[in-house]
């Protein structure tokens, strides 16, 4: 004590040791405040480092989401570029008549089996896609396509059933697999694009590109078949497509593409879509009526396990906290899954209960059925225009017409998707456009092009001048492609994208019935024109009656769509800017 007092009296100031005898003396190279200042700097550096790390991690996650979204988009386009192989049916359909000795009814039965398998299961596949992601659906497509085309290849290679070849039912079974593969691969790709880009301002283009790619698939595949995988005639010139090799090529290609989609396709930020849907239903007052949102939790998330004795160790407390956190996470995950299921089921009920949906689906049935019948029977239509000994020139071959339909369909899908984004009217709070054209205007105009194609084909003009048949194919391809592009876009605008797979699946199912009805009508008219003792039909009478009726069907479809748009309780009356 004496030394401290004497130090204080000598220097005239309070030394650090005078303040606290237990405090360590400052180091020789720093003052008494240096450790505190360095500690604050270290704290500031640590806080700044945490902020920077958080920003970097957020940017990494954002970049990861963008990369995943656009990789999924690329994979979806690849899937659609391959999925439409059934549209090349006209390239080899006529060979089923001449090589396998099938009747026209049997050839149409094969195409109808594929159509039914492609369209009827779509609501089921859409449901699975919405609930379990698009990846499993793409894997299913790989196996359906791979096995289907492999079976079809060997059924064709075995020869006519009447000469010991495989039974006709085997070919039917093979094309059922091909139809289901088409549905799975197409739906997984389009649903991925709809959900990843459906909330942006380019939703029409994001859907139009994969749908247009689907239309291109038949073109490039038919070109591969006719220009690469062809038979050689006796004089060494190019003959018909080698169906056996063509089917093997499609089997391997589509199996590989399906596997790629099973790995790459992914819906990004789907939880945000679900939360937005819940908010919309909450604002509409539907949530108060739901037993799911009124019910109390089946159990409270556990935060403790009773009274903890004062002797409980820190290790035991940490164990209980970890266990409680895991139980809380499991509970939250379960609730999120239940919320998603409830929301999607509510969206499905709302969609099916909307009368305008049935008008939209009815018109789609009346338009796509004739379109499918025209595409599937194009090969036989060409044949009827060139009775022996005449043969169709290369400019009127089935391959040429498949390419024309594919190109015009693709251009129409891209054009209508882009124009619908640019010109479609907007809803509040977006400012109204100075010049707007409803998507329904595009849809009705596209339908009229298809009707015009059918009426031209039914008229005497094409039978007298077969060289004009490519014009019919161009009109049909443009109208058919635009209708198939605009219909899912309208569905995404009117009913949203959260349940898009299921909603579009329900509407996409109706072409199966349409194709069945109109292919049967075509077959009846064709067979009625066959002369006694012959198996093939020649001339305009083989198809004219069918296409007069198909033209009328398209006009009725236009009336149904106009009523859904502007009729009582229609979209205009509800304030929906379509």
Short mmCIF file of C-alpha atoms in Angstrom, two decimals, residues 141-535:
data_model
loop_
_atom_site.label_atom_id
_atom_site.label_comp_id
_atom_site.label_asym_id
_atom_site.label_seq_id
_atom_site.Cartn_x
_atom_site.Cartn_y
_atom_site.Cartn_z
CA UNK A 141 -41.35 -42.16 -70.44
CA UNK A 142 -37.91 -43.69 -70.97
CA UNK A 143 -39.16 -47.19 -70.23
CA UNK A 144 -42.47 -46.81 -72.10
CA UNK A 145 -40.70 -45.57 -75.24
CA UNK A 146 -37.78 -47.98 -75.05
CA UNK A 147 -39.90 -51.10 -74.64
CA UNK A 148 -42.73 -49.90 -76.91
CA UNK A 149 -40.62 -49.22 -80.00
CA UNK A 150 -38.51 -52.33 -79.39
CA UNK A 151 -41.64 -54.48 -79.34
CA UNK A 152 -43.04 -52.71 -82.44
CA UNK A 153 -39.76 -53.26 -84.31
CA UNK A 154 -39.76 -57.01 -83.82
CA UNK A 155 -43.52 -57.28 -84.44
CA UNK A 156 -43.01 -55.58 -87.82
CA UNK A 157 -39.91 -57.66 -88.57
CA UNK A 158 -41.84 -60.89 -87.99
CA UNK A 159 -44.04 -60.21 -91.04
CA UNK A 160 -47.80 -60.42 -91.69
CA UNK A 161 -49.81 -62.29 -89.04
CA UNK A 162 -51.48 -64.34 -91.77
CA UNK A 163 -48.04 -65.72 -92.74
CA UNK A 164 -46.77 -66.63 -89.30
CA UNK A 165 -45.91 -63.16 -88.04
CA UNK A 166 -46.62 -61.91 -84.55
CA UNK A 167 -50.31 -61.35 -83.73
CA UNK A 168 -51.91 -58.00 -84.45
CA UNK A 169 -52.46 -57.47 -80.71
CA UNK A 170 -48.69 -57.27 -80.15
CA UNK A 171 -48.50 -54.18 -82.35
CA UNK A 172 -51.43 -52.68 -80.46
CA UNK A 173 -49.65 -53.31 -77.14
CA UNK A 174 -46.44 -51.74 -78.47
CA UNK A 175 -48.21 -48.55 -79.55
CA UNK A 176 -50.01 -48.32 -76.22
CA UNK A 177 -46.55 -48.08 -74.62
CA UNK A 178 -45.47 -45.50 -77.22
CA UNK A 179 -48.57 -43.40 -76.55
CA UNK A 180 -48.04 -43.44 -72.80
CA UNK A 181 -44.37 -42.55 -73.26
CA UNK A 182 -45.37 -39.58 -75.42
CA UNK A 183 -47.74 -38.35 -72.73
CA UNK A 184 -45.22 -38.72 -69.89
CA UNK A 185 -42.30 -37.06 -71.67
CA UNK A 186 -44.38 -34.17 -73.06
CA UNK A 187 -46.20 -33.46 -69.81
CA UNK A 188 -43.09 -33.59 -67.62
CA UNK A 189 -41.37 -31.07 -69.92
CA UNK A 190 -44.26 -28.62 -70.36
CA UNK A 191 -45.22 -28.67 -66.66
CA UNK A 192 -41.63 -27.90 -65.68
CA UNK A 193 -41.60 -24.85 -67.98
CA UNK A 194 -45.04 -23.69 -66.85
CA UNK A 195 -44.13 -23.75 -63.16
CA UNK A 196 -40.64 -22.29 -63.54
CA UNK A 197 -41.64 -19.43 -65.84
CA UNK A 198 -45.41 -19.13 -65.43
CA UNK A 199 -45.22 -16.17 -63.06
CA UNK A 200 -43.11 -14.05 -65.43
CA UNK A 201 -44.22 -11.77 -68.22
CA UNK A 202 -43.03 -14.23 -70.89
CA UNK A 203 -45.13 -17.19 -69.82
CA UNK A 204 -46.56 -17.58 -73.31
CA UNK A 205 -43.14 -17.87 -74.94
CA UNK A 206 -41.86 -20.16 -72.18
CA UNK A 207 -44.69 -22.57 -72.99
CA UNK A 208 -44.64 -22.03 -76.75
CA UNK A 209 -40.97 -23.03 -77.18
CA UNK A 210 -41.24 -26.59 -75.76
CA UNK A 211 -44.64 -27.08 -77.42
CA UNK A 212 -43.12 -25.93 -80.73
CA UNK A 213 -40.21 -28.31 -80.20
CA UNK A 214 -42.75 -31.11 -79.82
CA UNK A 215 -44.08 -30.25 -83.26
CA UNK A 216 -40.57 -30.36 -84.75
CA UNK A 217 -39.88 -33.85 -83.44
CA UNK A 218 -41.95 -35.59 -86.10
CA UNK A 219 -40.20 -33.64 -88.85
CA UNK A 220 -36.59 -34.46 -88.03
CA UNK A 221 -37.41 -38.05 -87.11
CA UNK A 222 -39.26 -38.62 -90.39
CA UNK A 223 -36.29 -37.14 -92.26
CA UNK A 224 -33.93 -39.53 -90.47
CA UNK A 225 -36.20 -42.41 -91.44
CA UNK A 226 -36.62 -41.48 -95.09
CA UNK A 227 -33.09 -40.19 -95.83
CA UNK A 228 -30.88 -42.32 -93.60
CA UNK A 229 -32.76 -45.43 -92.47
CA UNK A 230 -34.32 -46.35 -95.81
CA UNK A 231 -34.59 -49.53 -97.88
CA UNK A 232 -32.86 -49.93 -101.19
CA UNK A 233 -34.87 -51.05 -104.20
CA UNK A 234 -33.72 -53.73 -106.65
CA UNK A 235 -32.02 -51.14 -108.86
CA UNK A 236 -30.18 -49.63 -105.87
CA UNK A 237 -32.30 -46.48 -105.55
CA UNK A 238 -33.84 -45.15 -102.36
CA UNK A 239 -37.04 -46.88 -101.30
CA UNK A 240 -39.42 -46.65 -98.34
CA UNK A 241 -38.29 -46.18 -94.76
CA UNK A 242 -36.81 -49.30 -93.16
CA UNK A 243 -39.39 -49.55 -90.39
CA UNK A 244 -37.44 -52.12 -88.35
CA UNK A 245 -34.28 -49.95 -88.16
CA UNK A 246 -36.37 -46.81 -87.66
CA UNK A 247 -38.15 -48.28 -84.65
CA UNK A 248 -34.85 -49.46 -83.13
CA UNK A 249 -33.42 -45.95 -83.57
CA UNK A 250 -36.42 -44.37 -81.83
CA UNK A 251 -36.28 -46.92 -79.01
CA UNK A 252 -32.67 -46.11 -78.08
CA UNK A 253 -32.91 -42.34 -78.60
CA UNK A 254 -36.06 -41.83 -76.56
CA UNK A 255 -34.87 -44.11 -73.77
CA UNK A 256 -31.74 -41.97 -73.37
CA UNK A 257 -33.62 -38.65 -73.48
CA UNK A 258 -36.06 -39.89 -70.84
CA UNK A 259 -33.18 -40.78 -68.53
CA UNK A 260 -31.67 -37.30 -68.97
CA UNK A 261 -34.97 -35.67 -68.04
CA UNK A 262 -35.25 -37.94 -65.01
CA UNK A 263 -32.04 -36.39 -63.68
CA UNK A 264 -32.22 -32.75 -64.84
CA UNK A 265 -35.90 -31.67 -64.77
CA UNK A 266 -36.74 -29.75 -61.59
CA UNK A 267 -39.31 -27.18 -60.46
CA UNK A 268 -37.56 -24.27 -58.74
CA UNK A 269 -39.10 -22.48 -55.72
CA UNK A 270 -42.25 -24.56 -55.74
CA UNK A 271 -42.89 -23.69 -52.08
CA UNK A 272 -43.35 -20.04 -53.12
CA UNK A 273 -46.02 -21.10 -55.62
CA UNK A 274 -47.87 -22.96 -52.88
CA UNK A 275 -47.66 -20.04 -50.45
CA UNK A 276 -48.99 -17.66 -53.12
CA UNK A 277 -51.87 -20.03 -53.75
CA UNK A 278 -52.74 -20.16 -50.07
CA UNK A 279 -52.67 -16.34 -49.90
CA UNK A 280 -55.03 -16.09 -52.87
CA UNK A 281 -57.48 -18.52 -51.32
CA UNK A 282 -57.12 -16.71 -47.99
CA UNK A 283 -58.10 -13.42 -49.63
CA UNK A 284 -61.06 -15.11 -51.32
CA UNK A 285 -62.38 -16.38 -47.99
CA UNK A 286 -62.11 -20.07 -48.87
CA UNK A 287 -59.63 -20.86 -46.12
CA UNK A 288 -62.13 -20.10 -43.37
CA UNK A 289 -64.36 -22.80 -44.81
CA UNK A 290 -61.64 -25.43 -44.87
CA UNK A 291 -61.49 -28.02 -42.12
CA UNK A 292 -57.75 -28.31 -42.76
CA UNK A 293 -57.08 -24.71 -41.68
CA UNK A 294 -59.65 -24.70 -38.88
CA UNK A 295 -58.38 -27.80 -37.15
CA UNK A 296 -55.97 -27.59 -34.27
CA UNK A 297 -52.59 -29.23 -34.53
CA UNK A 298 -52.76 -32.98 -33.92
CA UNK A 299 -49.89 -32.42 -31.55
CA UNK A 300 -47.96 -29.40 -30.42
CA UNK A 301 -44.36 -29.37 -31.55
CA UNK A 302 -42.44 -30.64 -28.50
CA UNK A 303 -40.29 -28.01 -26.85
CA UNK A 304 -39.64 -29.83 -23.60
CA UNK A 305 -40.06 -33.22 -22.00
CA UNK A 306 -41.48 -32.36 -18.60
CA UNK A 307 -39.80 -30.79 -15.56
CA UNK A 308 -36.07 -30.92 -15.78
CA UNK A 309 -34.39 -31.66 -12.48
CA UNK A 310 -31.79 -29.17 -11.35
CA UNK A 311 -29.24 -31.97 -11.45
CA UNK A 312 -29.75 -32.50 -15.23
CA UNK A 313 -26.42 -32.13 -16.96
CA UNK A 314 -25.71 -29.79 -19.84
CA UNK A 315 -25.23 -32.82 -22.10
CA UNK A 316 -28.75 -34.05 -21.36
CA UNK A 317 -30.20 -30.58 -21.99
CA UNK A 318 -28.46 -30.42 -25.36
CA UNK A 319 -29.77 -33.87 -26.30
CA UNK A 320 -33.34 -32.86 -25.47
CA UNK A 321 -33.03 -29.63 -27.46
CA UNK A 322 -31.71 -31.49 -30.54
CA UNK A 323 -34.46 -34.08 -30.28
CA UNK A 324 -37.11 -31.37 -29.94
CA UNK A 325 -35.67 -29.49 -32.94
CA UNK A 326 -35.78 -32.65 -35.08
CA UNK A 327 -39.38 -33.31 -34.05
CA UNK A 328 -40.29 -29.70 -34.86
CA UNK A 329 -38.70 -29.98 -38.32
CA UNK A 330 -40.52 -33.24 -39.05
CA UNK A 331 -43.78 -31.65 -37.98
CA UNK A 332 -43.19 -28.57 -40.17
CA UNK A 333 -42.32 -30.73 -43.19
CA UNK A 334 -45.45 -32.78 -42.69
CA UNK A 335 -47.58 -29.66 -42.45
CA UNK A 336 -46.02 -28.21 -45.62
CA UNK A 337 -46.79 -31.41 -47.50
CA UNK A 338 -50.35 -31.43 -46.17
CA UNK A 339 -50.76 -27.79 -47.17
CA UNK A 340 -49.53 -28.53 -50.71
CA UNK A 341 -51.87 -31.50 -51.06
CA UNK A 342 -54.83 -29.54 -49.73
CA UNK A 343 -54.15 -26.60 -52.02
CA UNK A 344 -53.76 -28.71 -55.17
CA UNK A 345 -56.92 -30.66 -54.36
CA UNK A 346 -58.79 -27.37 -53.85
CA UNK A 347 -57.44 -26.08 -57.18
CA UNK A 348 -58.61 -29.26 -58.93
CA UNK A 349 -62.13 -28.96 -57.49
CA UNK A 350 -62.27 -25.30 -58.52
CA UNK A 351 -61.14 -26.17 -62.05
CA UNK A 352 -63.59 -29.03 -62.54
CA UNK A 353 -66.44 -26.97 -61.08
CA UNK A 354 -65.91 -24.11 -63.53
CA UNK A 355 -68.41 -24.35 -66.41
CA UNK A 356 -66.11 -22.40 -68.74
CA UNK A 357 -63.56 -25.20 -68.49
CA UNK A 358 -66.07 -27.59 -70.05
CA UNK A 359 -66.72 -25.19 -72.94
CA UNK A 360 -62.95 -24.90 -73.49
CA UNK A 361 -62.50 -28.68 -73.35
CA UNK A 362 -65.51 -29.26 -75.63
CA UNK A 363 -64.10 -26.98 -78.30
CA UNK A 364 -60.71 -28.63 -77.95
CA UNK A 365 -62.37 -32.01 -78.55
CA UNK A 366 -64.10 -30.79 -81.72
CA UNK A 367 -60.91 -29.28 -83.17
CA UNK A 368 -58.12 -31.67 -82.22
CA UNK A 369 -60.00 -34.86 -83.10
CA UNK A 370 -60.26 -33.94 -86.81
CA UNK A 371 -56.67 -32.64 -86.71
CA UNK A 372 -55.37 -35.92 -85.35
CA UNK A 373 -57.41 -37.91 -87.90
CA UNK A 374 -56.00 -35.81 -90.76
CA UNK A 375 -52.37 -36.24 -89.63
CA UNK A 376 -52.67 -39.97 -88.97
CA UNK A 377 -54.34 -40.71 -92.32
CA UNK A 378 -52.30 -38.36 -94.48
CA UNK A 379 -50.43 -41.27 -96.06
CA UNK A 380 -53.60 -42.98 -97.22
CA UNK A 381 -55.09 -39.66 -98.41
CA UNK A 382 -52.07 -39.14 -100.68
CA UNK A 383 -52.38 -42.70 -101.98
CA UNK A 384 -56.04 -42.22 -102.95
CA UNK A 385 -55.10 -39.22 -105.14
CA UNK A 386 -52.73 -41.29 -107.30
CA UNK A 387 -54.47 -44.45 -108.55
CA UNK A 388 -52.24 -46.98 -110.42
CA UNK A 389 -50.14 -46.74 -112.41
CA UNK A 390 -49.52 -43.17 -111.19
CA UNK A 391 -47.35 -42.59 -108.13
CA UNK A 392 -47.03 -39.58 -105.85
CA UNK A 393 -44.07 -37.29 -106.68
CA UNK A 394 -41.51 -36.44 -104.02
CA UNK A 395 -43.20 -33.05 -103.51
CA UNK A 396 -46.35 -34.89 -102.40
CA UNK A 397 -44.80 -37.75 -100.43
CA UNK A 398 -45.85 -38.53 -96.87
CA UNK A 399 -42.44 -37.42 -95.59
CA UNK A 400 -42.80 -34.06 -97.29
CA UNK A 401 -46.22 -33.48 -95.78
CA UNK A 402 -45.06 -34.50 -92.29
CA UNK A 403 -42.25 -31.94 -92.62
CA UNK A 404 -44.67 -29.24 -93.84
CA UNK A 405 -47.01 -29.86 -90.92
CA UNK A 406 -44.12 -29.91 -88.45
CA UNK A 407 -42.60 -26.65 -89.73
CA UNK A 408 -45.84 -24.70 -89.99
CA UNK A 409 -46.98 -26.04 -86.62
CA UNK A 410 -43.69 -25.01 -85.01
CA UNK A 411 -43.77 -21.51 -86.51
CA UNK A 412 -47.40 -21.07 -85.47
CA UNK A 413 -46.68 -22.14 -81.88
CA UNK A 414 -43.72 -19.77 -81.55
CA UNK A 415 -45.54 -16.89 -83.23
CA UNK A 416 -48.76 -17.20 -81.23
CA UNK A 417 -46.85 -17.66 -77.96
CA UNK A 418 -44.78 -14.55 -78.59
CA UNK A 419 -47.63 -12.39 -79.88
CA UNK A 420 -49.91 -13.43 -77.03
CA UNK A 421 -47.26 -12.22 -74.55
CA UNK A 422 -46.82 -8.91 -76.36
CA UNK A 423 -50.44 -8.10 -77.20
CA UNK A 424 -52.61 -9.86 -74.59
CA UNK A 425 -54.52 -7.49 -72.26
CA UNK A 426 -53.26 -6.97 -68.72
CA UNK A 427 -55.05 -6.93 -65.39
CA UNK A 428 -54.76 -4.52 -62.46
CA UNK A 429 -52.37 -3.30 -61.04
CA UNK A 430 -50.49 -3.39 -64.35
CA UNK A 431 -51.24 -0.39 -66.58
CA UNK A 432 -53.50 -1.19 -69.56
CA UNK A 433 -51.85 -1.59 -72.95
CA UNK A 434 -52.52 0.98 -75.63
CA UNK A 435 -53.21 -1.82 -78.13
CA UNK A 436 -54.29 -5.26 -76.89
CA UNK A 437 -55.49 -8.42 -78.63
CA UNK A 438 -57.02 -11.23 -76.59
CA UNK A 439 -55.55 -14.70 -76.78
CA UNK A 440 -59.03 -15.89 -77.72
CA UNK A 441 -58.81 -13.89 -80.96
CA UNK A 442 -55.66 -15.83 -81.85
CA UNK A 443 -57.33 -19.10 -80.84
CA UNK A 444 -60.45 -18.50 -82.95
CA UNK A 445 -58.40 -17.38 -85.96
CA UNK A 446 -56.22 -20.50 -85.72
CA UNK A 447 -59.30 -22.68 -85.61
CA UNK A 448 -60.64 -21.04 -88.76
CA UNK A 449 -57.41 -21.90 -90.60
CA UNK A 450 -57.93 -25.54 -89.70
CA UNK A 451 -61.55 -25.41 -90.84
CA UNK A 452 -60.44 -23.88 -94.14
CA UNK A 453 -57.96 -26.74 -94.66
CA UNK A 454 -60.69 -29.35 -94.14
CA UNK A 455 -63.13 -27.64 -96.49
CA UNK A 456 -60.49 -27.31 -99.21
CA UNK A 457 -59.69 -31.02 -98.91
CA UNK A 458 -63.36 -31.96 -99.11
CA UNK A 459 -63.92 -29.77 -102.21
CA UNK A 460 -63.23 -31.06 -105.75
CA UNK A 461 -60.17 -28.77 -106.04
CA UNK A 462 -57.61 -31.06 -104.36
CA UNK A 463 -58.81 -34.24 -106.10
CA UNK A 464 -58.51 -32.49 -109.47
CA UNK A 465 -55.19 -30.81 -108.62
CA UNK A 466 -53.23 -32.92 -106.06
CA UNK A 467 -50.31 -30.50 -106.35
CA UNK A 468 -52.27 -28.15 -104.07
CA UNK A 469 -52.30 -30.69 -101.23
CA UNK A 470 -49.21 -29.12 -99.56
CA UNK A 471 -51.31 -25.95 -99.12
CA UNK A 472 -53.86 -27.98 -97.15
CA UNK A 473 -51.09 -29.43 -94.98
CA UNK A 474 -49.65 -25.96 -94.36
CA UNK A 475 -53.04 -24.56 -93.29
CA UNK A 476 -53.77 -27.59 -91.10
CA UNK A 477 -50.32 -27.48 -89.50
CA UNK A 478 -50.61 -23.77 -88.74
CA UNK A 479 -54.08 -24.02 -87.23
CA UNK A 480 -53.44 -27.25 -85.33
CA UNK A 481 -50.12 -26.06 -83.89
CA UNK A 482 -51.51 -22.70 -82.77
CA UNK A 483 -54.52 -24.32 -81.07
CA UNK A 484 -52.25 -26.72 -79.19
CA UNK A 485 -50.02 -23.84 -78.12
CA UNK A 486 -52.71 -21.37 -77.08
CA UNK A 487 -54.97 -23.74 -75.13
CA UNK A 488 -52.46 -24.52 -72.33
CA UNK A 489 -51.51 -20.84 -72.22
CA UNK A 490 -55.17 -19.91 -71.68
CA UNK A 491 -55.41 -22.52 -68.91
CA UNK A 492 -52.33 -21.09 -67.16
CA UNK A 493 -53.77 -17.55 -67.37
CA UNK A 494 -57.31 -18.35 -66.21
CA UNK A 495 -56.54 -20.99 -63.53
CA UNK A 496 -52.86 -20.40 -62.70
CA UNK A 497 -49.82 -22.69 -62.86
CA UNK A 498 -49.80 -24.28 -59.40
CA UNK A 499 -51.99 -27.18 -60.55
CA UNK A 500 -51.09 -26.87 -64.22
CA UNK A 501 -50.15 -30.52 -64.76
CA UNK A 502 -53.53 -31.75 -63.56
CA UNK A 503 -55.57 -28.99 -65.21
CA UNK A 504 -53.90 -29.29 -68.60
CA UNK A 505 -54.02 -33.07 -68.25
CA UNK A 506 -57.81 -33.02 -67.93
CA UNK A 507 -58.24 -30.92 -71.08
CA UNK A 508 -55.49 -32.74 -72.99
CA UNK A 509 -57.38 -35.98 -72.46
CA UNK A 510 -60.24 -35.06 -74.81
CA UNK A 511 -58.28 -35.38 -78.10
CA UNK A 512 -58.20 -39.13 -77.43
CA UNK A 513 -61.96 -39.31 -77.77
CA UNK A 514 -61.89 -36.88 -80.69
CA UNK A 515 -59.24 -38.87 -82.55
CA UNK A 516 -61.16 -42.10 -81.93
CA UNK A 517 -64.43 -40.70 -83.23
CA UNK A 518 -63.03 -38.98 -86.31
CA UNK A 519 -60.61 -41.77 -87.24
CA UNK A 520 -63.57 -44.15 -87.10
CA UNK A 521 -65.59 -41.77 -89.31
CA UNK A 522 -62.70 -41.60 -91.77
CA UNK A 523 -62.38 -45.40 -91.83
CA UNK A 524 -66.09 -45.91 -92.46
CA UNK A 525 -66.09 -43.42 -95.35
CA UNK A 526 -62.87 -44.92 -96.75
CA UNK A 527 -64.12 -48.51 -96.60
CA UNK A 528 -67.41 -47.47 -98.18
CA UNK A 529 -65.46 -46.24 -101.18
CA UNK A 530 -63.54 -49.49 -101.71
CA UNK A 531 -64.69 -51.30 -104.84
CA UNK A 532 -65.70 -54.97 -104.60
CA UNK A 533 -62.72 -57.29 -104.79
CA UNK A 534 -60.22 -54.55 -103.87
CA UNK A 535 -58.63 -53.53 -100.57
#
